[in-house]
């Protein structure tokens, strides 16, 4: 067979369908590609969670490999990166012709190798890739239609099998987790019991009003609630290098007063390690156990340092002299918390007065900081208001800008519709402004626009809720709520004449002074739907008529009355 046909494709599909697991499926696919298309160095890559993984590779029957834990593409060096990126980004198969295989160390004389990267697509998305090399590229080219059909079949098949593998993996993981949870359930129950006991101990210790009572109760409660044979609390005085006793436990388990005991802090590995680590329980197995300076047995010995910030204030010593029980990991964790609780209570009682002063000072700081924050917030609010005003203001003329106009138009339209009152829009355009700019320069043009904006504002001061804005370039817009058609024409004429009265020289205009044209439209909104755009459109048409009539005039739109829906 010189080329692969549809019968060969069907046979391969049937073979793949019979494979029970992903490993055999990959072997069957790669074996067929090797046999039928004479492909070598085959690699199957799969897209999962936006990453590319290597599932299997083939360099001949003896060198087939399936990766139970798929490799990331970045961890695999069997595929040319450039070729892969090209296929991935372009969503089409790519080929390159070289004079040696990708992994070969030297060129092969009189041989031309073809490197092929085939993306497997589903719904326009790459789901997998096949990389292969062949010295018989003609066979591959002759079988290209077979390959295309095969890729279509493989797309859904490989997606389903990868999903199946994930489900199997998840099920195995779930069963493993369930088994582990069962094993740990009792351990957690024990730990929670110790935590409840520790909570009870901590509450009772917090009720101690004197340090002596605190030391005594810590020993009694710790042994009773935490399952410890013997316990003692020592304080440290590093200036004198002394360890000082408080209360401890005798070899037969009795509480004893050890306040008279003192000794140099021993230079011992266990002590040094405990004093150099915070939140750490140091344990020594098969250690000599002491009562005072006398050895009374052998067992595990543990120390938990107590801290005030970076200052070690003492330690708690515990051992298993009496019952010789092993120290569990849960007990170690509880002892760490127990030591922290005792240390905290010691610090609280030693520094009650200083803490009280600190709290008073802190309250003053909080008040001062609150006042500062309030002042800052007020300043920020003021700045935000200023910024909001600036965002609504035209930078050149100082009047409102297009954004402010659009917001007010929407608001005034709704008010006019609700109250069934007229709303008038004047569109004002400076006549022949381009020639004014060309003749006098842009600075004079800017000055001209400022004067016109100021005069329009002055003319509309009597209309308290009117809005004047620079609509764009040399065009201005005026919103006049409750102004009817008759009043609108009078207002527009007042503005037009006021601009003429400014007598701004304009030598290229017929009037020899700057003039404006005004388009007017008045409407009383009604109905359910807004048509504020019609107000703009018809006012603009009126302005256009004013321009075509020769400028320096006002035109009120008198077309068919708009019915606003």
Coordinates of C-alpha atoms in Angstrom, one line a residue:
X1 CA 0.0 0.0 0.0
X2 CA 1.6 3.2 -1.1
X3 CA -0.9 5.6 0.5
X4 CA -3.3 5.1 3.4
X5 CA -6.9 4.7 2.4
X6 CA -10.2 4.9 4.2
X7 CA -10.2 1.2 5.0
X8 CA -6.9 1.6 6.8
X9 CA -8.4 4.5 8.7
X10 CA -11.4 2.5 9.7
X11 CA -9.2 -0.4 10.9
X12 CA -7.1 2.0 13.0
X13 CA -10.2 3.6 14.5
X14 CA -11.5 0.2 15.5
X15 CA -8.2 -0.8 17.0
X16 CA -8.0 2.4 19.0
X17 CA -11.6 1.9 20.2
X18 CA -10.7 -1.6 21.6
X19 CA -7.9 -0.2 23.8
X20 CA -8.9 -0.3 27.4
X21 CA -6.5 2.3 28.7
X22 CA -4.7 5.4 27.6
X23 CA -1.3 3.7 27.5
X24 CA -2.4 1.0 25.1
X25 CA -4.3 3.6 23.0
X26 CA -1.1 5.7 22.6
X27 CA 0.9 2.6 21.7
X28 CA -1.6 1.5 19.1
X29 CA -1.7 5.0 17.5
X30 CA 2.0 5.5 17.4
X31 CA 2.7 1.9 16.2
X32 CA 0.2 2.5 13.3
X33 CA 1.8 5.9 12.4
X34 CA 5.2 4.3 12.4
X35 CA 4.1 1.3 10.3
X36 CA 1.7 3.0 7.9
X37 CA 3.3 6.4 7.4
X38 CA 7.0 5.5 8.2
X39 CA 7.1 8.1 10.9
X40 CA 9.8 8.1 13.6
X41 CA 10.4 10.0 16.8
X42 CA 6.7 10.4 17.4
X43 CA 5.5 12.4 20.4
X44 CA 1.9 12.9 21.6
X45 CA 1.2 16.2 23.4
X46 CA -2.2 17.1 25.0
X47 CA -3.6 20.5 26.1
X48 CA -4.9 20.6 29.7
X49 CA -5.8 23.6 31.7
X50 CA -4.0 26.0 29.3
X51 CA -0.8 23.9 29.6
X52 CA 0.8 21.4 27.2
X53 CA 1.7 18.0 28.5
X54 CA 3.7 15.1 26.9
X55 CA 1.7 11.8 27.2
X56 CA 3.8 9.4 25.2
X57 CA 6.8 9.1 22.8
X58 CA 8.0 6.6 20.3
X59 CA 11.4 6.0 18.8
X60 CA 10.8 2.4 17.8
X61 CA 9.2 -0.6 19.5
X62 CA 11.9 -0.8 22.1
X63 CA 11.8 2.9 22.9
X64 CA 8.0 3.4 23.4
X65 CA 7.4 5.4 26.6
X66 CA 4.1 6.3 28.3
X67 CA 4.2 8.9 31.1
X68 CA 1.9 8.0 33.9
X69 CA 2.5 11.5 35.2
X70 CA 2.5 13.6 32.0
X71 CA 5.5 15.9 31.5
X72 CA 5.1 19.6 31.0
X73 CA 6.2 20.7 27.5
X74 CA 8.9 22.8 29.2
X75 CA 10.3 19.8 30.9
X76 CA 10.6 17.7 27.6
X77 CA 13.3 18.3 25.0
X78 CA 12.1 16.0 22.2
X79 CA 10.1 18.6 20.2
X80 CA 11.5 21.7 18.4
X81 CA 10.0 24.6 20.3
X82 CA 9.8 26.9 17.2
X83 CA 7.9 24.4 15.2
X84 CA 5.5 23.7 18.1
X85 CA 4.8 27.4 18.7
X86 CA 4.1 27.9 15.0
X87 CA 1.6 25.1 14.9
X88 CA 0.0 26.2 18.2
X89 CA -0.5 29.8 17.1
X90 CA -1.5 29.2 13.5
X91 CA -3.8 26.2 14.2
X92 CA -2.4 24.3 11.2
X93 CA 0.1 21.6 10.7
X94 CA 3.6 22.7 9.9
X95 CA 6.7 20.9 8.5
X96 CA 10.4 21.7 8.2
X97 CA 13.1 19.9 6.2
X98 CA 16.4 19.3 7.8
X99 CA 19.5 17.2 7.2
X100 CA 19.3 15.3 10.4
X101 CA 16.8 14.2 13.0
X102 CA 16.1 16.7 15.8
X103 CA 18.0 14.7 18.5
X104 CA 20.8 13.6 16.2
X105 CA 24.3 14.9 17.0
X106 CA 25.6 15.2 13.4
X107 CA 24.3 15.5 9.9
X108 CA 23.3 12.5 7.9
X109 CA 24.8 12.5 4.4
X110 CA 22.5 12.1 1.4
X111 CA 19.4 12.3 3.6
X112 CA 16.7 14.8 4.0
X113 CA 14.4 14.6 7.1
X114 CA 11.0 16.1 7.4
X115 CA 9.9 17.4 10.9
X116 CA 6.1 17.4 11.1
X117 CA 3.8 19.0 13.8
X118 CA 0.1 18.2 13.5
X119 CA -2.4 20.0 15.7
X120 CA -5.5 18.0 16.7
X121 CA -8.4 20.4 16.8
X122 CA -11.9 20.3 18.2
X123 CA -14.4 23.1 17.7
X124 CA -11.6 25.3 16.4
X125 CA -9.4 24.8 19.5
X126 CA -6.2 22.8 19.7
X127 CA -6.7 19.8 22.0
X128 CA -3.5 17.9 21.2
X129 CA -0.5 17.6 18.9
X130 CA 1.5 14.9 17.2
X131 CA 5.1 15.6 16.5
X132 CA 7.0 13.2 14.2
X133 CA 10.0 12.9 11.9
X134 CA 10.4 10.9 8.7
X135 CA 13.0 10.3 6.0
X136 CA 10.2 9.4 3.6
X137 CA 8.3 12.6 3.3
X138 CA 6.8 11.6 0.0
X139 CA 4.8 8.9 1.8
X140 CA 3.4 11.4 4.3
X141 CA 2.5 13.9 1.5
X142 CA 0.7 11.1 -0.4
X143 CA -1.3 10.2 2.7
X144 CA -2.2 13.8 3.7
X145 CA -6.0 13.2 3.2
X146 CA -5.8 10.1 5.4
X147 CA -3.9 12.1 8.1
X148 CA -6.5 14.9 8.0
X149 CA -9.4 12.4 8.5
X150 CA -7.4 10.7 11.2
X151 CA -6.9 14.0 13.1
X152 CA -10.7 14.6 13.0
X153 CA -11.3 11.2 14.6
X154 CA -8.6 11.5 17.1
X155 CA -9.8 14.9 18.4
X156 CA -13.0 13.6 20.1
X157 CA -11.4 10.3 21.0
X158 CA -8.4 11.8 22.8
X159 CA -10.5 14.4 24.6
X160 CA -12.7 11.6 25.9
X161 CA -9.8 9.4 27.0
X162 CA -8.0 12.3 28.7
X163 CA -11.2 13.1 30.5
X164 CA -11.6 9.4 31.4
X165 CA -8.0 9.3 32.8
X166 CA -8.8 12.4 34.9
X167 CA -11.9 10.8 36.3
X168 CA -10.0 7.6 37.2
X169 CA -7.3 9.6 38.8
X170 CA -9.8 11.7 40.7
X171 CA -11.6 8.5 41.9
X172 CA -8.3 6.9 43.1
X173 CA -7.4 10.2 44.8
X174 CA -10.8 10.4 46.4
X175 CA -10.6 6.9 47.8
X176 CA -7.1 7.5 49.1
X177 CA -8.2 10.7 50.7
X178 CA -11.2 9.0 52.3
X179 CA -9.0 6.3 53.7
X180 CA -6.6 8.9 55.0
X181 CA -9.5 10.8 56.5
X182 CA -10.7 7.8 58.4
X183 CA -7.2 7.2 59.8
X184 CA -6.9 10.8 60.8
X185 CA -10.4 11.1 62.2
X186 CA -9.6 9.7 65.6
X187 CA -6.4 11.7 65.7
X188 CA -8.3 14.9 65.0
X189 CA -10.8 14.0 67.6
X190 CA -8.0 13.6 70.2
X191 CA -6.5 16.8 69.0
X192 CA -9.8 18.7 69.3
X193 CA -10.2 17.3 72.8
X194 CA -6.7 18.6 73.8
X195 CA -7.6 22.0 72.2
X196 CA -10.8 22.2 74.3
X197 CA -8.8 21.3 77.4
X198 CA -6.2 24.0 76.5
X199 CA -9.0 26.5 76.0
X200 CA -10.3 25.6 79.5
X201 CA -6.8 25.9 81.0
X202 CA -6.2 29.3 79.2
X203 CA -9.5 30.7 80.6
X204 CA -8.7 29.7 84.1
X205 CA -5.2 31.1 83.9
X206 CA -6.6 34.4 82.7
X207 CA -8.5 34.6 86.0
X208 CA -5.4 34.5 88.1
X209 CA -4.8 37.9 89.8
X210 CA -1.2 37.3 91.1
X211 CA 1.9 35.8 89.5
X212 CA 2.4 33.2 92.2
X213 CA -1.2 31.9 91.7
X214 CA -0.5 31.9 88.0
X215 CA 2.6 29.7 88.2
X216 CA 0.9 27.2 90.6
X217 CA -2.3 26.9 88.6
X218 CA -0.3 26.5 85.3
X219 CA 1.4 23.4 86.8
X220 CA -1.8 21.9 88.2
X221 CA -4.0 22.6 85.2
X222 CA -1.3 21.6 82.7
X223 CA -0.8 18.2 84.2
X224 CA -4.5 17.6 84.8
X225 CA -5.8 18.6 81.3
X226 CA -2.9 18.0 78.9
X227 CA -1.7 14.5 79.9
X228 CA 1.8 15.5 81.1
X229 CA 3.6 13.6 83.9
X230 CA 5.7 16.3 85.3
X231 CA 6.0 20.0 84.7
X232 CA 8.0 23.0 86.0
X233 CA 8.2 26.7 85.2
X234 CA 11.5 28.5 85.3
X235 CA 12.1 32.3 84.8
X236 CA 15.2 33.8 83.4
X237 CA 17.4 36.7 84.4
X238 CA 19.9 37.1 81.6
X239 CA 21.6 40.1 83.2
X240 CA 22.7 37.8 86.0
X241 CA 22.6 34.6 83.8
X242 CA 20.3 33.0 86.3
X243 CA 17.3 30.5 86.0
X244 CA 14.8 31.0 88.8
X245 CA 12.3 28.4 90.0
X246 CA 8.6 28.9 90.6
X247 CA 6.6 25.7 91.0
X248 CA 7.4 22.2 89.9
X249 CA 6.5 18.5 90.2
X250 CA 8.3 16.0 92.5
X251 CA 9.3 12.5 91.3
X252 CA 6.1 11.0 92.7
X253 CA 3.9 13.6 91.0
X254 CA 3.3 16.1 93.8
X255 CA 3.1 19.9 93.3
X256 CA 6.1 21.5 95.0
X257 CA 7.1 25.1 95.7
X258 CA 10.5 25.8 94.0
X259 CA 10.7 29.5 94.4
X260 CA 13.9 29.1 96.4
X261 CA 15.6 27.4 93.6
X262 CA 18.1 29.3 91.4
X263 CA 21.0 28.3 89.3
X264 CA 23.2 29.5 86.5
X265 CA 21.5 29.1 83.1
X266 CA 23.1 25.8 81.9
X267 CA 25.2 25.8 78.7
X268 CA 23.4 22.7 77.4
X269 CA 22.3 21.9 73.8
X270 CA 18.7 21.4 74.8
X271 CA 18.5 24.7 76.7
X272 CA 20.4 26.6 74.0
X273 CA 18.1 25.4 71.3
X274 CA 15.0 26.2 73.3
X275 CA 16.2 29.7 74.0
X276 CA 17.1 30.4 70.4
X277 CA 13.7 29.4 68.8
X278 CA 10.3 31.0 69.3
X279 CA 7.2 28.9 69.0
X280 CA 9.2 25.7 69.1
X281 CA 9.1 22.7 71.3
X282 CA 12.6 21.1 71.8
X283 CA 12.5 17.4 72.7
X284 CA 15.3 15.1 73.8
X285 CA 14.7 11.4 73.8
X286 CA 16.4 9.1 76.3
X287 CA 17.5 12.1 78.3
X288 CA 18.5 12.2 82.0
X289 CA 15.6 13.6 84.1
X290 CA 16.2 15.8 87.2
X291 CA 14.5 17.0 90.3
X292 CA 16.6 20.1 91.2
X293 CA 20.1 19.1 90.4
X294 CA 19.6 15.4 91.2
X295 CA 19.0 12.9 88.4
X296 CA 15.8 10.8 89.1
X297 CA 15.4 8.8 85.9
X298 CA 15.6 8.6 82.1
X299 CA 12.9 9.5 79.5
X300 CA 12.0 12.2 77.1
X301 CA 12.5 15.8 78.2
X302 CA 10.9 18.8 76.5
X303 CA 11.3 22.6 76.8
X304 CA 9.1 25.4 75.6
X305 CA 10.5 28.9 75.9
X306 CA 8.2 31.8 76.9
X307 CA 8.7 35.1 75.1
X308 CA 7.9 38.8 75.4
X309 CA 8.6 40.0 71.9
X310 CA 12.2 39.1 71.3
X311 CA 13.0 38.7 75.0
X312 CA 12.9 35.2 76.5
X313 CA 11.3 35.4 80.0
X314 CA 11.6 31.8 80.9
X315 CA 10.7 28.3 79.9
X316 CA 8.3 25.4 80.7
X317 CA 10.0 22.0 81.3
X318 CA 8.1 18.7 80.9
X319 CA 8.9 15.0 81.0
X320 CA 7.5 11.5 81.2
X321 CA 9.2 10.3 84.3
X322 CA 6.1 8.7 85.9
X323 CA 4.2 6.9 83.1
X324 CA 6.9 6.8 80.4
X325 CA 4.3 7.6 77.7
X326 CA 5.5 8.8 74.3
X327 CA 5.0 12.4 73.3
X328 CA 2.6 12.7 70.4
X329 CA 2.8 15.4 67.7
X330 CA -0.6 16.7 68.9
X331 CA 0.8 17.1 72.5
X332 CA 3.9 18.9 71.1
X333 CA 1.6 21.4 69.3
X334 CA -0.6 21.9 72.4
X335 CA 2.5 22.4 74.6
X336 CA 3.7 25.1 72.1
X337 CA 0.4 26.9 72.6
X338 CA 0.4 26.3 76.3
X339 CA 3.8 27.9 76.7
X340 CA 2.7 30.9 74.6
X341 CA -0.4 31.2 76.8
X342 CA 1.6 31.1 80.1
X343 CA 4.1 33.6 78.7
X344 CA 1.3 35.9 77.6
X345 CA -0.3 35.9 81.1
X346 CA 3.1 36.5 82.8
X347 CA 3.7 39.5 80.5
X348 CA 0.2 40.9 81.2
X349 CA 0.6 40.8 84.9
X350 CA 4.2 42.1 85.0
X351 CA 3.3 45.0 82.8
X352 CA -0.2 45.8 83.7
X353 CA 0.5 49.4 84.5
X354 CA 2.7 50.0 81.5
X355 CA 0.0 48.4 79.3
X356 CA -2.6 50.6 80.8
X357 CA -0.5 53.7 80.0
X358 CA 0.2 52.3 76.6
X359 CA -3.5 51.9 76.0
X360 CA -4.2 55.5 77.1
X361 CA -1.4 56.7 74.8
X362 CA -2.8 54.5 72.0
X363 CA -6.3 55.9 72.5
X364 CA -4.8 59.5 72.2
X365 CA -3.0 58.4 69.0
X366 CA -6.2 56.8 67.6
X367 CA -8.1 60.0 68.3
X368 CA -5.4 62.1 66.8
X369 CA -5.1 59.8 63.8
X370 CA -8.9 59.7 63.4
X371 CA -8.9 63.5 63.4
X372 CA -6.1 63.5 60.8
X373 CA -8.0 61.0 58.7
X374 CA -11.2 63.0 58.9
X375 CA -9.3 66.1 57.9
X376 CA -7.7 64.2 55.0
X377 CA -11.1 62.7 54.0
X378 CA -12.6 66.2 54.0
X379 CA -9.7 67.5 51.9
X380 CA -10.1 64.4 49.6
X381 CA -13.8 65.0 49.2
X382 CA -13.2 68.7 48.4
X383 CA -10.5 67.7 45.9
X384 CA -12.9 65.1 44.3
X385 CA -15.6 67.8 44.1
X386 CA -13.1 70.1 42.4
X387 CA -12.1 67.4 40.0
X388 CA -15.7 66.6 39.3
X389 CA -16.3 70.3 38.5
X390 CA -13.2 70.4 36.3
X391 CA -14.3 67.3 34.4
X392 CA -17.6 69.2 33.6
X393 CA -15.9 72.5 32.6
X394 CA -14.5 73.5 29.2
X395 CA -10.8 74.2 29.6
X396 CA -10.8 77.3 27.3
X397 CA -13.9 79.2 28.1
X398 CA -14.6 78.2 31.6
X399 CA -18.2 77.4 30.9
X400 CA -19.7 73.9 31.0
X401 CA -18.5 71.3 28.5
X402 CA -20.2 68.7 26.3
X403 CA -20.3 66.1 29.0
X404 CA -22.1 68.4 31.4
X405 CA -24.5 69.3 28.6
X406 CA -25.4 65.7 27.9
X407 CA -26.1 64.9 31.6
X408 CA -28.3 68.0 31.9
X409 CA -30.2 67.4 28.7
X410 CA -31.1 63.9 29.9
X411 CA -32.2 65.3 33.3
X412 CA -34.1 68.3 31.9
X413 CA -35.8 66.1 29.2
X414 CA -37.2 63.8 31.9
X415 CA -38.4 66.8 34.0
X416 CA -40.1 68.4 31.0
X417 CA -41.7 65.1 30.1
X418 CA -42.9 64.5 33.7
X419 CA -44.3 68.0 34.2
X420 CA -45.4 68.4 30.5
X421 CA -43.6 71.8 30.1
X422 CA -41.6 73.1 27.1
X423 CA -37.8 72.6 26.8
X424 CA -35.9 74.9 24.4
X425 CA -32.5 74.3 22.9
X426 CA -30.4 77.0 21.2
X427 CA -27.5 75.9 19.0
X428 CA -25.1 78.9 18.4
X429 CA -22.3 78.9 15.9
X430 CA -19.7 81.7 15.4
X431 CA -19.9 82.8 11.8
X432 CA -16.8 82.5 9.6
X433 CA -14.7 81.5 12.6
X434 CA -12.1 79.7 10.5
X435 CA -11.3 82.8 8.5
X436 CA -11.1 84.8 11.8
X437 CA -8.5 82.3 13.1
X438 CA -6.6 82.3 9.8
X439 CA -6.5 86.1 9.8
X440 CA -5.9 86.9 13.5
X441 CA -4.3 83.7 14.8
X442 CA -5.4 81.1 17.3
X443 CA -4.7 83.1 20.4
X444 CA -7.1 85.8 19.2
X445 CA -9.5 83.1 18.2
X446 CA -9.4 81.6 21.8
X447 CA -9.9 85.2 23.2
X448 CA -12.9 85.6 20.9
X449 CA -14.5 82.4 22.1
X450 CA -14.0 83.4 25.7
X451 CA -15.7 86.7 25.2
X452 CA -18.6 85.1 23.4
X453 CA -19.0 82.4 26.1
X454 CA -19.0 85.1 28.8
X455 CA -21.6 87.3 27.0
X456 CA -23.9 84.3 26.4
X457 CA -23.8 83.5 30.1
X458 CA -24.5 87.1 31.0
X459 CA -27.6 87.2 28.7
X460 CA -29.0 84.0 30.3
X461 CA -28.4 85.0 33.9
X462 CA -32.2 85.8 34.3
X463 CA -33.0 82.2 33.3
X464 CA -31.8 80.6 36.6
X465 CA -31.8 77.0 35.5
X466 CA -30.4 77.6 32.0
X467 CA -27.3 75.7 30.8
X468 CA -24.6 77.2 28.6
X469 CA -21.9 74.9 27.3
X470 CA -19.2 74.8 24.6
X471 CA -20.6 72.1 22.4
X472 CA -17.4 71.8 20.3
X473 CA -15.0 74.1 18.4
X474 CA -16.8 77.4 17.8
X475 CA -20.3 76.0 18.6
X476 CA -22.3 76.6 21.8
X477 CA -25.5 75.0 23.1
X478 CA -28.0 76.5 25.5
X479 CA -30.7 74.6 27.3
X480 CA -33.7 76.7 28.5
X481 CA -36.2 74.7 30.6
X482 CA -39.8 76.0 30.7
X483 CA -39.1 78.5 27.9
X484 CA -41.7 78.4 25.1
X485 CA -41.3 79.1 21.4
X486 CA -42.2 82.8 21.7
X487 CA -39.8 83.4 24.5
X488 CA -37.1 81.3 22.8
X489 CA -36.9 83.5 19.7
X490 CA -36.6 86.6 21.9
X491 CA -33.8 85.1 24.0
X492 CA -32.0 84.0 20.8
X493 CA -32.2 87.5 19.3
X494 CA -30.9 89.0 22.5
X495 CA -27.9 86.8 22.4
X496 CA -27.3 87.4 18.7
X497 CA -27.4 91.2 19.2
X498 CA -25.3 91.0 22.3
X499 CA -22.5 89.3 20.3
X500 CA -22.7 92.0 17.6
X501 CA -22.5 94.6 20.4
X502 CA -19.2 93.1 21.4
X503 CA -17.8 94.6 18.2
X504 CA -15.0 92.1 17.9
X505 CA -13.3 93.1 14.6
X506 CA -13.6 90.5 11.8
X507 CA -12.4 92.2 8.6
X508 CA -13.0 89.2 6.3
X509 CA -16.7 89.1 7.2
X510 CA -19.4 91.3 5.5
X511 CA -20.4 92.8 8.9
X512 CA -16.7 93.5 9.8
X513 CA -17.5 92.2 13.3
X514 CA -17.8 88.8 14.8
X515 CA -21.4 87.5 14.6
X516 CA -23.3 84.3 15.4
X517 CA -26.0 82.2 13.9
X518 CA -28.6 80.6 16.1
X519 CA -30.8 77.6 15.6
X520 CA -33.8 77.2 17.9
X521 CA -36.1 74.3 18.6
X522 CA -38.7 74.0 21.4
X523 CA -40.6 70.8 22.3
X524 CA -42.9 69.6 25.1
X525 CA -41.9 65.9 25.6
X526 CA -44.7 63.3 26.0
X527 CA -45.2 59.6 25.8
X528 CA -43.2 56.7 27.1
X529 CA -40.0 56.9 25.1
X530 CA -37.4 59.6 25.1
X531 CA -36.5 61.4 21.9
X532 CA -34.1 64.0 23.2
X533 CA -32.0 63.3 20.1
X534 CA -34.8 64.9 18.0
X535 CA -34.5 68.1 20.0
X536 CA -30.7 68.2 19.1
X537 CA -31.3 67.2 15.5
X538 CA -34.0 69.9 14.8
X539 CA -32.1 72.6 16.6
X540 CA -29.1 71.7 14.5
X541 CA -31.2 71.9 11.3
X542 CA -32.5 75.3 12.3
X543 CA -28.9 76.4 12.8
X544 CA -28.0 75.1 9.3
X545 CA -30.9 77.1 7.9
X546 CA -29.6 80.2 9.7
X547 CA -26.2 79.6 8.0
X548 CA -27.7 79.2 4.6
X549 CA -29.8 82.4 5.0
X550 CA -26.6 84.4 5.2
X551 CA -25.6 84.0 8.9
X552 CA -26.0 86.6 11.7
X553 CA -29.6 85.6 12.2
X554 CA -31.8 83.3 14.2
X555 CA -34.0 80.5 12.8
X556 CA -36.7 78.6 14.8
X557 CA -37.5 75.2 13.5
X558 CA -41.1 75.3 12.1
X559 CA -41.3 71.9 10.4
X560 CA -43.9 69.3 11.2
X561 CA -44.6 69.2 15.0
X562 CA -42.7 66.4 16.6
X563 CA -44.7 63.9 18.5
X564 CA -42.2 62.5 21.1
X565 CA -42.8 58.9 22.1

